[in-house]
Coordinates of C-alpha atoms in Angstrom, one line a residue:
Chain A
M1 CA 110.0 55.7 -46.3
E2 CA 113.0 54.6 -44.3
E3 CA 115.2 51.6 -45.3
K4 CA 114.5 52.1 -49.0
H5 CA 117.1 51.7 -51.7
A6 CA 118.5 54.8 -53.3
A7 CA 117.3 54.9 -56.8
I8 CA 119.4 57.9 -57.6
E9 CA 122.2 59.5 -55.8
V10 CA 123.8 62.8 -57.0
A11 CA 126.8 64.2 -55.2
D12 CA 128.6 67.6 -55.8
L13 CA 127.2 67.9 -59.3
T14 CA 128.4 71.0 -61.1
V15 CA 127.6 71.9 -64.7
A16 CA 128.9 75.0 -66.5
Y17 CA 128.3 76.5 -69.9
Q18 CA 131.3 78.5 -71.0
E19 CA 132.5 79.3 -67.4
K20 CA 129.1 80.2 -66.2
P21 CA 127.8 77.7 -63.6
V22 CA 124.3 76.4 -64.4
L23 CA 124.3 73.9 -61.6
W24 CA 126.5 74.3 -58.6
D25 CA 127.4 71.6 -56.1
V26 CA 124.1 69.9 -56.2
D27 CA 123.4 66.9 -53.9
M28 CA 120.3 64.9 -54.3
Y29 CA 119.0 61.6 -52.9
V30 CA 116.0 59.9 -54.5
P31 CA 114.7 56.8 -52.7
E32 CA 113.2 54.0 -54.8
G33 CA 109.5 54.2 -55.7
I34 CA 108.8 57.9 -55.0
L35 CA 107.5 60.7 -57.2
M36 CA 109.8 63.7 -57.0
A37 CA 109.2 67.2 -58.4
I38 CA 112.0 69.5 -59.3
V39 CA 110.9 73.1 -59.0
G40 CA 112.7 76.4 -59.3
P41 CA 112.6 79.6 -61.3
N42 CA 113.4 79.8 -65.0
G43 CA 117.1 79.3 -65.6
A44 CA 117.5 77.4 -62.3
G45 CA 119.0 74.4 -64.2
K46 CA 116.0 72.0 -63.7
T47 CA 116.3 70.5 -67.2
T48 CA 120.1 70.6 -67.0
L49 CA 119.9 68.6 -63.8
I50 CA 118.0 65.7 -65.3
K51 CA 120.0 65.8 -68.5
A52 CA 123.2 65.7 -66.6
I53 CA 122.1 62.7 -64.6
M54 CA 121.3 60.9 -67.9
G55 CA 124.7 61.8 -69.3
L56 CA 123.2 64.0 -72.0
I57 CA 125.3 66.9 -70.7
Q58 CA 128.9 66.5 -69.6
P59 CA 129.2 67.7 -66.0
A60 CA 132.2 69.7 -64.9
A61 CA 132.3 67.7 -61.6
G62 CA 130.3 65.4 -59.5
Q63 CA 129.2 61.8 -59.1
I64 CA 126.0 60.2 -60.2
S65 CA 124.8 56.8 -59.4
I66 CA 121.8 54.8 -60.4
Y67 CA 121.1 51.9 -57.9
G68 CA 124.6 52.3 -56.7
K69 CA 126.3 52.1 -60.1
P70 CA 127.4 54.6 -62.7
F71 CA 124.7 55.7 -65.2
R72 CA 126.5 54.2 -68.1
E73 CA 126.0 50.7 -66.7
Q74 CA 122.4 51.3 -65.8
R75 CA 121.1 53.0 -68.9
G76 CA 118.5 50.3 -69.5
L77 CA 116.9 51.1 -66.2
V78 CA 116.1 54.7 -67.2
G79 CA 113.3 56.1 -69.3
Y80 CA 113.0 59.7 -70.5
V81 CA 110.2 62.0 -71.4
P82 CA 111.7 65.2 -73.0
Q83 CA 109.9 68.5 -73.3
R84 CA 107.1 68.2 -75.8
G85 CA 108.4 71.3 -77.6
S86 CA 111.8 69.8 -78.2
V87 CA 110.8 68.0 -81.4
D88 CA 109.1 68.9 -84.8
W89 CA 105.6 67.6 -84.6
D90 CA 105.3 68.0 -88.4
F91 CA 107.7 65.1 -88.9
P92 CA 106.2 62.6 -91.3
T93 CA 105.4 59.7 -89.0
N94 CA 102.5 58.4 -87.0
V95 CA 101.8 57.8 -83.3
L96 CA 102.6 54.1 -83.2
D97 CA 106.0 54.7 -84.9
V98 CA 107.0 57.4 -82.3
V99 CA 106.0 55.1 -79.4
M100 CA 108.1 52.3 -80.9
M101 CA 111.1 54.5 -80.7
G102 CA 111.1 53.8 -77.0
R103 CA 112.3 50.3 -77.9
Y104 CA 115.2 51.3 -80.1
G105 CA 117.6 51.2 -77.2
R106 CA 116.7 47.6 -76.5
L107 CA 116.9 46.7 -80.2
G108 CA 120.4 48.2 -80.6
W109 CA 122.0 49.1 -83.9
I110 CA 120.4 48.2 -87.3
R111 CA 117.7 45.8 -86.0
R112 CA 114.2 47.1 -86.8
P113 CA 111.1 47.0 -84.6
G114 CA 108.8 44.1 -85.2
R115 CA 105.6 42.5 -83.9
E116 CA 106.7 42.4 -80.3
E117 CA 107.6 46.1 -80.4
E118 CA 104.2 46.9 -81.9
R119 CA 102.4 45.0 -79.2
L120 CA 104.2 46.8 -76.5
A121 CA 103.6 50.2 -78.1
L122 CA 99.8 49.5 -78.4
E123 CA 99.7 48.4 -74.8
A124 CA 101.4 51.6 -73.7
L125 CA 99.1 53.7 -75.8
E126 CA 96.2 51.9 -74.1
K127 CA 97.6 52.9 -70.7
V128 CA 97.6 56.6 -71.7
G129 CA 94.2 56.5 -73.3
M130 CA 95.6 56.9 -76.8
A131 CA 95.0 53.5 -78.3
R132 CA 92.5 54.9 -80.8
Y133 CA 95.1 57.2 -82.2
S134 CA 97.9 54.7 -83.0
E135 CA 97.6 55.3 -86.8
R136 CA 97.2 59.0 -86.5
Q137 CA 99.7 61.4 -88.1
I138 CA 101.5 63.2 -85.2
S139 CA 100.9 66.7 -86.6
Q140 CA 97.2 66.2 -86.0
L141 CA 97.6 65.7 -82.2
S142 CA 96.7 68.3 -79.6
G143 CA 99.2 69.3 -77.0
G144 CA 97.9 67.0 -74.5
Q145 CA 97.9 64.1 -76.9
Q146 CA 101.5 64.8 -77.9
Q147 CA 102.4 64.6 -74.2
R148 CA 100.6 61.3 -73.8
V149 CA 102.4 59.9 -76.9
F150 CA 105.7 60.8 -75.3
L151 CA 104.7 59.2 -72.0
A152 CA 103.8 56.0 -73.9
R153 CA 107.2 56.1 -75.6
A154 CA 108.8 56.2 -72.2
L155 CA 106.6 53.4 -70.9
V156 CA 107.8 50.9 -73.6
Q157 CA 111.3 51.5 -72.3
E158 CA 110.2 49.4 -69.4
A159 CA 112.4 51.4 -67.1
Q160 CA 112.8 51.5 -63.3
I161 CA 113.4 55.2 -63.2
Y162 CA 111.6 57.9 -65.3
F163 CA 112.8 61.4 -65.9
M164 CA 110.1 63.7 -67.2
D165 CA 110.7 67.3 -68.3
E166 CA 107.5 69.3 -67.7
P167 CA 105.0 66.6 -68.3
F168 CA 102.1 68.9 -67.3
Q169 CA 103.2 71.8 -69.5
G170 CA 100.2 73.2 -71.4
V171 CA 98.1 70.0 -71.3
D172 CA 94.3 69.8 -71.0
A173 CA 92.5 68.5 -68.0
T174 CA 92.0 65.0 -69.4
T175 CA 95.7 64.6 -70.0
E176 CA 96.5 66.0 -66.6
R177 CA 94.3 63.4 -65.0
A178 CA 95.8 60.6 -67.2
I179 CA 99.3 61.6 -66.3
I180 CA 98.5 61.7 -62.5
T181 CA 96.9 58.2 -62.7
L182 CA 99.9 57.0 -64.6
L183 CA 102.4 58.5 -62.0
K184 CA 100.5 56.8 -59.2
E185 CA 100.5 53.5 -61.0
L186 CA 104.3 53.8 -61.6
S187 CA 104.9 54.6 -58.0
A188 CA 102.7 51.7 -56.9
A189 CA 104.9 49.4 -59.0
N190 CA 107.9 50.7 -57.1
K191 CA 109.1 52.8 -60.1
T192 CA 110.7 56.1 -59.4
V193 CA 109.8 59.3 -61.2
V194 CA 111.7 62.6 -61.2
A195 CA 109.8 65.3 -63.0
V196 CA 110.5 69.0 -63.7
H197 CA 107.4 70.8 -62.6
H198 CA 106.2 74.3 -62.8
D199 CA 102.9 74.5 -60.8
L200 CA 103.9 75.0 -57.2
Q201 CA 100.3 74.6 -56.1
T202 CA 100.0 71.0 -57.2
V203 CA 103.3 69.8 -55.8
P204 CA 101.9 68.5 -52.4
E205 CA 99.0 66.8 -54.2
Y206 CA 101.0 65.1 -57.0
F207 CA 104.4 64.4 -55.5
D208 CA 106.0 62.7 -52.5
Y209 CA 109.3 64.4 -52.7
V210 CA 110.5 67.8 -54.0
T211 CA 113.8 69.3 -54.9
L212 CA 113.9 73.1 -54.8
L213 CA 116.6 74.2 -57.2
N214 CA 118.1 77.6 -58.1
V215 CA 121.5 76.7 -59.6
R216 CA 122.2 75.4 -56.1
C217 CA 120.0 72.8 -54.4
I218 CA 118.1 74.8 -51.8
A219 CA 116.3 71.8 -50.3
S220 CA 115.5 68.3 -51.2
G221 CA 113.4 65.8 -49.4
P222 CA 109.8 64.7 -48.5
V223 CA 107.3 67.4 -49.5
E224 CA 105.9 67.8 -45.9
Q225 CA 109.4 68.5 -44.6
V226 CA 111.0 70.7 -47.2
F227 CA 108.2 72.4 -49.1
S228 CA 108.1 75.4 -46.8
E229 CA 107.6 79.1 -47.3
E230 CA 111.1 79.8 -46.1
N231 CA 112.6 77.4 -48.7
L232 CA 110.4 78.7 -51.5
R233 CA 111.5 82.2 -50.7
A234 CA 115.1 81.1 -50.8
T235 CA 114.5 79.4 -54.1
Y236 CA 112.5 82.1 -55.9
G237 CA 113.9 85.2 -54.1
G238 CA 111.4 88.0 -53.7
R239 CA 109.4 86.7 -56.6
V240 CA 107.0 84.5 -54.5
A241 CA 104.4 87.1 -53.9
F242 CA 101.4 85.0 -53.0
L243 CA 102.7 82.6 -50.4
T244 CA 100.0 81.5 -48.1
A245 CA 100.5 81.6 -44.4
A246 CA 99.9 77.8 -44.2
G247 CA 103.4 77.2 -45.5
N248 CA 102.8 74.1 -47.5
G249 CA 100.6 75.6 -50.2
A250 CA 101.9 78.3 -52.4
E251 CA 100.3 80.1 -55.3
Q252 CA 101.8 79.6 -58.6
V253 CA 104.7 81.9 -59.2
E254 CA 104.8 82.2 -63.0
P255 CA 101.7 82.8 -65.1
A256 CA 99.7 79.7 -65.4
A257 CA 100.2 77.8 -68.6
T258 CA 97.0 77.8 -70.5
T259 CA 95.7 74.6 -72.0
A260 CA 96.9 74.3 -75.6
G261 CA 94.0 73.0 -77.7
H262 CA 91.6 70.3 -76.8
G263 CA 90.6 67.2 -78.8
A264 CA 92.1 66.5 -82.2
I265 CA 90.9 68.4 -85.2
Chain B
M1 CA 106.8 62.0 -133.8
E2 CA 109.4 63.8 -131.6
L3 CA 108.5 61.7 -128.6
W4 CA 108.6 58.4 -130.4
S5 CA 112.1 59.1 -131.8
L6 CA 113.2 60.2 -128.4
L7 CA 112.0 57.0 -126.9
Q8 CA 113.8 55.0 -129.6
D9 CA 117.0 56.9 -129.0
L10 CA 116.6 56.2 -125.3
L11 CA 116.5 52.5 -126.0
F12 CA 119.0 52.2 -128.8
D13 CA 121.3 55.3 -128.7
Y14 CA 124.3 54.6 -126.6
T15 CA 125.0 58.2 -125.5
L16 CA 121.4 59.0 -124.6
R17 CA 121.0 55.7 -122.7
T18 CA 124.1 56.4 -120.7
V19 CA 123.0 60.0 -119.9
A20 CA 119.5 58.9 -118.9
L21 CA 120.9 56.1 -116.7
G22 CA 123.3 58.5 -115.0
A23 CA 120.7 61.1 -114.4
A24 CA 118.3 58.5 -112.9
V25 CA 121.0 57.3 -110.5
L26 CA 121.8 60.8 -109.3
G27 CA 118.2 61.7 -108.9
I28 CA 117.4 58.6 -106.9
V29 CA 120.3 59.0 -104.5
S30 CA 120.1 62.8 -104.0
G31 CA 116.3 62.6 -103.7
S32 CA 116.2 59.9 -101.0
L33 CA 119.1 61.3 -98.9
G34 CA 117.9 64.8 -99.4
S35 CA 114.8 63.8 -97.6
F36 CA 116.7 63.6 -94.3
A37 CA 118.5 66.9 -95.0
V38 CA 115.2 68.6 -95.5
L39 CA 113.6 67.1 -92.4
R40 CA 116.5 68.1 -90.3
R41 CA 116.3 71.6 -91.7
Q42 CA 119.8 71.3 -93.1
S43 CA 118.9 72.1 -96.7
L44 CA 121.7 74.6 -97.0
L45 CA 124.2 72.0 -95.8
G46 CA 124.0 70.4 -99.2
D47 CA 124.8 73.7 -100.9
A48 CA 127.9 74.1 -98.8
M49 CA 129.0 70.5 -99.4
S50 CA 128.6 70.7 -103.2
H51 CA 130.4 74.0 -103.5
A52 CA 133.1 72.8 -101.2
A53 CA 133.7 69.8 -103.5
L54 CA 135.2 71.9 -106.3
P55 CA 138.7 72.3 -104.9
G56 CA 138.6 68.5 -104.1
I57 CA 138.0 67.7 -107.7
V58 CA 140.7 70.0 -109.0
I59 CA 143.3 68.9 -106.4
A60 CA 142.5 65.3 -107.2
F61 CA 143.3 66.0 -110.9
I62 CA 146.5 67.9 -110.1
L63 CA 147.8 65.1 -107.9
T64 CA 146.8 62.2 -110.2
R65 CA 146.4 63.8 -113.6
S66 CA 143.6 61.2 -113.9
K67 CA 140.7 61.6 -116.2
F68 CA 138.7 58.9 -114.4
S69 CA 135.7 60.5 -112.8
L70 CA 135.9 58.0 -109.9
V71 CA 139.2 59.5 -108.9
L72 CA 138.0 63.1 -109.2
L73 CA 134.8 62.3 -107.3
L74 CA 136.8 60.7 -104.5
G75 CA 138.6 64.1 -104.3
A76 CA 135.2 65.8 -104.1
L77 CA 134.1 63.4 -101.4
V78 CA 137.1 64.2 -99.2
A79 CA 136.7 68.0 -99.7
G80 CA 133.0 67.9 -99.0
W81 CA 133.6 65.9 -95.9
L82 CA 136.4 68.2 -94.7
A83 CA 134.1 71.2 -95.2
T84 CA 131.4 69.6 -93.0
L85 CA 134.0 68.9 -90.3
L86 CA 135.2 72.5 -90.5
M87 CA 131.7 73.8 -90.2
T88 CA 131.0 71.7 -87.1
A89 CA 134.3 72.7 -85.6
I90 CA 133.6 76.5 -86.2
V91 CA 130.2 76.2 -84.5
R92 CA 131.5 74.2 -81.6
Y93 CA 134.7 76.1 -80.8
T94 CA 133.9 79.7 -81.7
R95 CA 131.0 82.0 -81.2
V96 CA 130.2 82.0 -85.0
K97 CA 126.7 80.7 -85.6
Q98 CA 125.7 77.9 -87.9
D99 CA 124.5 80.0 -90.8
S100 CA 127.6 82.2 -90.8
A101 CA 129.9 79.1 -90.6
L102 CA 128.0 77.6 -93.5
G103 CA 128.4 80.8 -95.6
L104 CA 132.1 81.1 -94.7
V105 CA 133.0 77.6 -95.6
L106 CA 131.0 77.6 -98.8
S107 CA 132.5 80.7 -100.2
I108 CA 136.1 80.0 -99.1
F109 CA 136.1 76.5 -100.5
F110 CA 134.4 77.5 -103.7
G111 CA 136.6 80.5 -104.2
F112 CA 139.7 78.4 -103.6
G113 CA 138.3 75.9 -106.1
L114 CA 137.8 78.5 -108.8
V115 CA 141.3 79.8 -108.3
L116 CA 142.7 76.3 -108.7
L117 CA 140.5 75.7 -111.8
T118 CA 141.9 78.8 -113.5
Y119 CA 145.5 77.8 -112.6
V120 CA 144.9 74.2 -113.8
Q121 CA 143.8 75.3 -117.3
R122 CA 147.5 75.8 -118.1
I123 CA 148.2 72.1 -117.6
P124 CA 147.8 70.1 -120.8
D125 CA 145.1 67.4 -120.5
A126 CA 143.0 69.6 -118.2
N127 CA 140.4 70.2 -120.9
Q128 CA 140.2 66.5 -121.6
A129 CA 139.4 65.8 -118.0
G130 CA 136.4 68.0 -118.4
L131 CA 137.0 69.9 -115.2
N132 CA 135.0 72.9 -116.5
S133 CA 131.9 70.8 -116.8
Y134 CA 131.9 70.3 -113.0
L135 CA 130.7 73.9 -112.6
F136 CA 127.3 73.7 -114.3
G137 CA 127.3 70.0 -115.2
Q138 CA 127.4 68.3 -118.5
A139 CA 125.4 65.1 -118.7
A140 CA 126.1 64.7 -122.4
A141 CA 129.8 64.1 -121.5
L142 CA 128.9 61.2 -119.2
L143 CA 130.6 57.9 -120.2
Q144 CA 129.6 54.5 -119.3
R145 CA 132.4 54.2 -116.8
D146 CA 131.3 57.5 -115.2
V147 CA 127.8 56.1 -114.8
L148 CA 129.3 53.0 -113.3
A149 CA 131.2 55.1 -110.8
M150 CA 128.1 57.0 -109.9
A151 CA 126.1 53.7 -109.5
V152 CA 128.8 52.3 -107.2
L153 CA 129.0 55.3 -104.9
G154 CA 125.2 55.8 -105.0
S155 CA 124.5 52.2 -104.0
A156 CA 126.9 52.6 -101.1
A157 CA 125.0 55.6 -99.9
L158 CA 121.6 53.8 -100.3
V159 CA 122.8 50.7 -98.5
L160 CA 124.0 52.8 -95.6
M161 CA 120.6 54.5 -95.5
G162 CA 118.8 51.1 -95.5
L163 CA 121.0 49.7 -92.8
F164 CA 120.8 52.7 -90.4
W165 CA 117.2 53.7 -91.3
K166 CA 116.0 53.5 -87.7
E167 CA 119.0 55.4 -86.4
F168 CA 118.6 58.1 -89.1
K169 CA 115.0 58.5 -88.3
L170 CA 115.7 58.8 -84.6
L171 CA 118.4 61.4 -85.3
S172 CA 116.0 63.4 -87.5
F173 CA 113.1 63.3 -85.1
D174 CA 114.5 63.4 -81.6
P175 CA 118.3 63.3 -81.3
V176 CA 118.3 64.0 -77.6
F177 CA 116.0 61.1 -76.8
G178 CA 118.2 59.0 -79.1
A179 CA 121.2 59.9 -77.0
S180 CA 119.3 59.0 -73.8
L181 CA 118.8 55.5 -75.3
G182 CA 122.5 55.2 -75.5
F183 CA 123.0 55.7 -79.2
P184 CA 126.1 57.8 -79.9
M185 CA 124.2 60.5 -81.8
R186 CA 127.3 62.3 -83.0
L187 CA 128.4 59.2 -84.8
V188 CA 125.0 58.7 -86.3
D189 CA 125.1 62.3 -87.5
T190 CA 128.5 61.7 -89.0
L191 CA 127.2 58.6 -90.8
L192 CA 124.2 60.5 -92.2
T193 CA 126.4 63.4 -93.2
T194 CA 128.7 61.0 -95.0
T195 CA 125.9 59.5 -97.0
L196 CA 124.7 63.0 -97.9
V197 CA 128.2 63.9 -99.1
I198 CA 128.2 60.8 -101.3
A199 CA 124.8 61.6 -102.7
I200 CA 126.0 65.1 -103.7
V201 CA 129.3 63.8 -105.2
V202 CA 127.4 61.4 -107.3
G203 CA 125.5 64.2 -109.1
L204 CA 128.4 66.7 -109.5
Q205 CA 129.5 65.6 -113.0
A206 CA 126.0 65.8 -114.4
V207 CA 124.5 68.7 -112.5
G208 CA 127.5 70.7 -111.4
V209 CA 128.6 72.1 -108.0
V210 CA 126.6 75.3 -108.4
L211 CA 123.2 73.8 -108.6
M212 CA 123.6 70.4 -107.1
S213 CA 121.9 71.4 -103.8
A214 CA 118.7 71.9 -105.7
M215 CA 118.7 68.1 -106.4
V216 CA 119.0 67.6 -102.6
V217 CA 116.3 69.9 -101.5
A218 CA 113.7 70.1 -104.3
P219 CA 112.6 66.5 -104.8
A220 CA 112.4 66.0 -101.0
A221 CA 110.4 69.2 -100.5
A222 CA 108.0 68.2 -103.3
A223 CA 107.7 64.6 -101.9
R224 CA 106.9 66.0 -98.4
Q225 CA 103.8 67.6 -99.9
W226 CA 102.2 64.3 -100.9
T227 CA 102.7 62.1 -97.9
D228 CA 102.9 61.8 -94.2
R229 CA 105.1 58.8 -94.0
L230 CA 108.9 58.9 -94.0
S231 CA 109.4 55.8 -96.1
I232 CA 107.0 57.0 -98.8
M233 CA 108.5 60.4 -98.7
V234 CA 111.9 58.9 -99.4
L235 CA 110.6 56.8 -102.3
L236 CA 108.7 59.7 -103.8
A237 CA 111.7 62.0 -103.5
A238 CA 113.8 59.3 -105.3
L239 CA 111.2 59.1 -108.0
F240 CA 110.9 62.9 -108.5
G241 CA 114.7 63.2 -108.5
A242 CA 115.0 60.5 -111.1
L243 CA 112.3 62.0 -113.2
A244 CA 113.7 65.5 -113.1
G245 CA 117.2 64.1 -113.8
V246 CA 116.3 62.0 -116.8
I247 CA 114.0 64.6 -118.4
G248 CA 116.5 67.4 -117.8
A249 CA 119.5 65.4 -119.0
L250 CA 117.6 64.4 -122.2
I251 CA 116.6 67.9 -123.0
S252 CA 120.1 69.2 -122.6
S253 CA 121.7 66.3 -124.5
S254 CA 119.4 66.3 -127.4
G255 CA 121.2 69.1 -129.2
S256 CA 119.5 72.0 -127.5
G257 CA 122.9 73.2 -126.2
L258 CA 121.4 74.0 -122.8
A259 CA 123.6 73.3 -119.8
T260 CA 122.4 70.2 -117.9
G261 CA 122.4 71.4 -114.4
P262 CA 120.1 74.4 -115.0
T263 CA 117.8 72.3 -117.2
I264 CA 117.4 69.6 -114.5
V265 CA 116.8 72.3 -111.9
L266 CA 114.1 73.8 -114.1
V267 CA 112.3 70.5 -114.4
V268 CA 112.5 69.8 -110.7
S269 CA 111.2 73.3 -110.0
A270 CA 108.2 72.5 -112.1
I271 CA 107.6 69.3 -109.9
V272 CA 107.9 71.4 -106.8
T273 CA 105.5 74.0 -108.0
I274 CA 102.9 71.4 -108.9
S275 CA 103.3 69.7 -105.6
I276 CA 103.0 72.9 -103.6
F277 CA 99.8 73.9 -105.3
L278 CA 98.1 70.6 -106.0
A279 CA 99.0 68.1 -103.3
P280 CA 96.1 66.9 -101.2
N281 CA 96.0 68.1 -97.6
R282 CA 99.2 70.2 -97.8
G283 CA 98.7 71.8 -101.2
L284 CA 97.6 75.4 -101.4
L285 CA 94.7 74.7 -103.7
W286 CA 93.4 71.9 -101.4
R287 CA 93.7 74.2 -98.3
W288 CA 91.9 76.9 -100.1
I289 CA 89.0 74.6 -101.0
V290 CA 88.8 73.3 -97.4
R291 CA 88.8 76.9 -96.0
R292 CA 86.0 77.9 -98.5
R293 CA 83.9 74.9 -97.6
N294 CA 84.3 75.6 -93.9
R295 CA 83.4 79.2 -94.3
R296 CA 80.3 78.3 -96.2
R297 CA 79.3 75.7 -93.7
L298 CA 79.7 78.2 -90.9
R299 CA 77.6 80.7 -92.7
V300 CA 74.8 78.2 -93.4
E301 CA 74.8 77.1 -89.7
A302 CA 74.8 80.7 -88.5
V303 CA 71.7 81.6 -90.6
L304 CA 70.0 78.5 -89.5
A305 CA 70.7 79.3 -85.9
D306 CA 69.3 82.8 -86.4
L307 CA 66.1 81.5 -87.9
Y308 CA 65.9 79.1 -84.9
T309 CA 66.3 82.0 -82.4
L310 CA 63.5 83.9 -84.2
A311 CA 61.3 80.8 -84.3
T312 CA 61.6 80.2 -80.6
Q313 CA 60.4 83.7 -79.9
H314 CA 57.2 82.9 -81.7
E315 CA 54.4 80.7 -80.7
N316 CA 54.3 79.2 -84.1
R317 CA 57.8 77.9 -84.7
Y318 CA 57.2 77.8 -88.5
H319 CA 56.3 81.5 -88.6
A320 CA 58.0 83.2 -91.6
H321 CA 60.4 86.1 -91.2
D322 CA 61.7 88.7 -93.6
A323 CA 65.2 88.2 -95.0
V324 CA 65.9 91.7 -93.8
V325 CA 65.5 90.7 -90.2
I326 CA 68.0 87.9 -90.7
R327 CA 70.4 90.2 -92.5
T328 CA 70.3 92.6 -89.5
M329 CA 71.2 89.7 -87.2
R330 CA 74.2 88.8 -89.5
A331 CA 75.4 92.4 -89.4
G332 CA 78.5 92.9 -91.6
Q333 CA 78.3 89.4 -93.1
G334 CA 76.9 89.3 -96.6
G335 CA 75.5 86.4 -98.6
V336 CA 72.3 85.9 -96.5
A337 CA 70.1 85.6 -99.7
H338 CA 72.5 83.1 -101.2
T339 CA 72.7 81.1 -98.0
L340 CA 68.9 81.0 -97.8
D341 CA 68.8 79.6 -101.3
I342 CA 71.3 76.9 -100.3
L343 CA 69.2 76.0 -97.2
Q344 CA 66.1 75.8 -99.4
E345 CA 67.8 73.4 -101.7
R346 CA 68.5 71.2 -98.7
G347 CA 64.9 71.4 -97.6
L348 CA 65.7 73.1 -94.3
V349 CA 63.9 76.4 -95.0
R350 CA 61.0 77.3 -97.1
K351 CA 60.1 80.5 -98.9
E352 CA 56.8 81.9 -97.8
D353 CA 56.6 84.7 -100.3
E354 CA 58.9 87.2 -102.1
S355 CA 61.0 88.0 -99.0
R356 CA 59.9 85.9 -96.1
W357 CA 61.4 82.7 -95.0
A358 CA 60.5 80.0 -92.4
L359 CA 62.1 76.9 -91.0
T360 CA 60.8 73.5 -92.2
P361 CA 60.4 70.7 -89.5
D362 CA 63.7 69.2 -90.8
G363 CA 65.3 72.7 -90.5
F364 CA 64.0 73.1 -87.0
R365 CA 65.6 69.8 -85.9
E366 CA 68.9 70.6 -87.6
A367 CA 68.9 74.1 -86.0
Q368 CA 68.3 72.6 -82.6
R369 CA 71.2 70.3 -83.1
I370 CA 73.6 73.0 -84.2
T371 CA 72.6 75.3 -81.4
A372 CA 73.2 72.6 -78.9
D373 CA 76.6 72.0 -80.4
M374 CA 77.4 75.6 -80.2
Q375 CA 76.6 75.8 -76.5
E376 CA 78.8 72.8 -75.7

């Protein structure tokens, strides 16, 4: 792990909504090619952290650098998978069209997606096991399929760093496996993934690094070093009721998300 | 022949032709840009914009004393745009929420417009400028130069929509992702809002400020029922808008004495009603039929499964059972006799005597398949 480039460096990041700090003095170092989970209780600022790094929220203070340069200059290196629930899935469009939106940034103003964009989109859909659904209306997708469409949209961005907001939220077992495979592939290709994650139990299994966040950064580093009972307690307060003695493994804190639907109708 | 003479008038009568052309332009423009407003759940924004345009029209007249609709419509454009800016500012800098801001701006601008309108009646020429017709619209008063003004403004809005189609789609579907790609989404929003204001302003003279928002919302809402593609939705909305505009304007101009705005709105309401009931997939009728079909299929499968259960308890799988037995298994769910008749028609069961039924070999296989599916 040593001697790796820093993919992301965050220093003294503070974000406030109307005087109330949502993130306070957060420092974070993300080496290239690792999978990092961001965990923390509700309202801990997990989504705010990745949004602030991507310049979607104006921070009150702090420096952010992507491969040593400000985010603005490195935007092309970053891909984004927002929360599935953040859009209206009844929008009149199909899967292929949504995935091609990942190319809009490269296309710039006015230029429309063409054959090349379509090819890349189909390729990405293949990777997430959704190639058969390219012509499907998006309102007919199950929760897991929606998530895979969003992942495919991020893949066509051909980024070096991916930010994912709760990619495992409410997905079926097939999708969960597909996402894990994809994450490992990305990591093997030296891409970096930072994902907001809810299920503490799976952190050691899925991720290399973890950031424990509760407005302040409690700990951040390799899972085996920082994912300890002590740090979890500091992050979740008294709410971690089922910590195991082993230290590394912890029961899920919040009620498990149930799988939302399976297979398309 | 009423219709024939109307068609002839449409081709050869100058006034009617102008009116129909104007109504078509306004329907196309408000229908297509209304699609984005509807998809972004900003249907009421159109209402606020159109009401807010009234003071703009009157002030433009006071300042210029012009009777040219282009000048008055530019006034409307500025006022509608200012109203939108004001709404955004209220939401951003105060704790007033979007819906309240909308209501506030709408009523304040409209009230101010009405006061100005009363005041301006004392100025000579005011009547000639036809300011009053901007309230409920008067398509019959449209002149060729008015239609030209509408066409110029409308084309500008449509060209903008064509150019920034991809950006507008991104804004409507996932603005946060759009921002992450580096598009200045606030600017895209302003662009789309500007085209919407233009679309509304185009229709003000014919439909009036009070009901113009219906032309933004209704054609788009109707179009959404028929398609799952944005491009087709926009085209359909344009078509519905033009249809409603032309029919409404012709009814009101053909000596019926009805105000144009309300007439057009009635026509477009009819289109919406038909779409809500009859459209495939989304229409109420369609969904009712699908639900009925599903229910019947489930009932048929359930009875078949029951017969299968009974059959497997017997050495002879084609042993007949009394309908009463099956009815007891389907406690609380009627229609067993009817369902058995359906099954018999399909050759899946056979009637042994007055009341006893048995599976046929085909029925046995089908039941086996269904039971296996159920257990999966």
